[in-house]
Structures are given as C-alpha cells and as structure tokens.
C-alpha cells in the first residue's frame, strides 16, 4: 500500500506511438499485381487510420477522466 501512495495525478504522461511501415515487394509475373498492390495499400492506410483514431480516442478519454 505504501508504494502506491504517491500515485495521484503526477504520472499521467502520454506514451508515444511507435509505427513502422513495412515495404511490400512487387512481383511482375502475374496479371493482377496492380490490383493486389492497390488493395494492399488501401488496407494499410485503413489500418493506420484506425490506429491513429484509437490513439486520439484514448488521449481524449484520458484527458476527460483526468
């Protein structure tokens, strides 16, 4: 109990977001490579947007609660 006494509002720092973009290798053997690449780009953009939105929502909720 004595360890968590100083745990009031002093340590509400926000954690930084770490993101790494993975590079996709393009192969020019099949017909639908452009379509597959477009779908992959769209999926990556949507996932990154969802991650950013989740970070914003978490920060806003923490700011409101604290």
CSV table of C-alpha atoms in Angstrom, one decimal:
chain,number,residue,atom,x,y,z
A,1,UNK,CA,0.0,0.0,0.0
A,2,UNK,CA,2.8,2.4,0.8
A,3,UNK,CA,4.3,2.1,-2.7
A,4,UNK,CA,1.2,3.4,-4.4
A,5,UNK,CA,0.5,6.4,-2.2
A,6,UNK,CA,2.2,8.9,-4.4
A,7,UNK,CA,0.3,7.7,-7.5
A,8,UNK,CA,-2.2,10.6,-7.6
A,9,UNK,CA,-2.0,12.7,-10.8
A,10,UNK,CA,1.7,13.1,-11.2
A,11,UNK,CA,2.4,10.4,-13.8
A,12,UNK,CA,-0.2,10.9,-16.5
A,13,UNK,CA,2.2,11.2,-19.4
A,14,UNK,CA,1.1,10.0,-22.8
A,15,UNK,CA,3.1,7.2,-24.4
A,16,UNK,CA,4.4,7.8,-27.8
A,17,UNK,CA,3.1,5.9,-30.8
A,18,UNK,CA,5.7,3.7,-32.5
A,19,UNK,CA,4.9,2.8,-36.1
A,20,UNK,CA,6.9,1.0,-38.7
A,21,UNK,CA,6.0,0.9,-42.4
A,22,UNK,CA,6.6,-2.5,-44.0
A,23,UNK,CA,7.7,-2.3,-47.6
A,24,UNK,CA,5.9,-4.6,-50.0
A,25,UNK,CA,7.8,-6.3,-52.8
A,26,UNK,CA,6.3,-6.1,-56.2
A,27,UNK,CA,6.4,-9.1,-58.5
A,28,UNK,CA,5.7,-8.7,-62.2
A,29,UNK,CA,4.8,-12.2,-63.0
A,30,UNK,CA,1.0,-12.2,-62.8
A,31,UNK,CA,-1.8,-10.1,-64.3
A,32,UNK,CA,-3.5,-8.7,-61.3
A,33,UNK,CA,-0.4,-7.4,-59.5
A,34,UNK,CA,-1.6,-3.8,-59.7
A,35,UNK,CA,-5.0,-4.7,-58.2
A,36,UNK,CA,-3.3,-6.6,-55.4
A,37,UNK,CA,-1.0,-3.7,-54.7
A,38,UNK,CA,-3.8,-1.2,-54.6
A,39,UNK,CA,-5.8,-3.4,-52.2
A,40,UNK,CA,-2.7,-3.8,-50.0
A,41,UNK,CA,-2.2,0.0,-50.0
A,42,UNK,CA,-5.8,0.6,-49.1
A,43,UNK,CA,-5.7,-2.0,-46.3
A,44,UNK,CA,-2.5,-0.5,-44.8
A,45,UNK,CA,-3.9,3.1,-45.0
A,46,UNK,CA,-7.2,2.0,-43.3
A,47,UNK,CA,-5.3,0.1,-40.6
A,48,UNK,CA,-3.0,3.1,-39.9
A,49,UNK,CA,-6.0,5.4,-39.8
A,50,UNK,CA,-7.8,3.1,-37.3
A,51,UNK,CA,-4.7,3.1,-35.1
A,52,UNK,CA,-4.4,6.9,-35.2
A,53,UNK,CA,-8.1,7.2,-34.4
A,54,UNK,CA,-7.8,4.8,-31.4
A,55,UNK,CA,-4.8,6.8,-30.1
A,56,UNK,CA,-6.8,10.0,-30.4
A,57,UNK,CA,-9.8,8.4,-28.6
A,58,UNK,CA,-7.6,7.1,-25.8
A,59,UNK,CA,-5.9,10.5,-25.4
A,60,UNK,CA,-9.3,12.3,-25.3
A,61,UNK,CA,-10.8,9.8,-22.8
A,62,UNK,CA,-7.7,10.1,-20.6
A,63,UNK,CA,-7.9,13.9,-20.7
A,64,UNK,CA,-11.6,13.9,-19.9
A,65,UNK,CA,-11.2,11.4,-17.0
A,66,UNK,CA,-8.1,13.1,-15.5
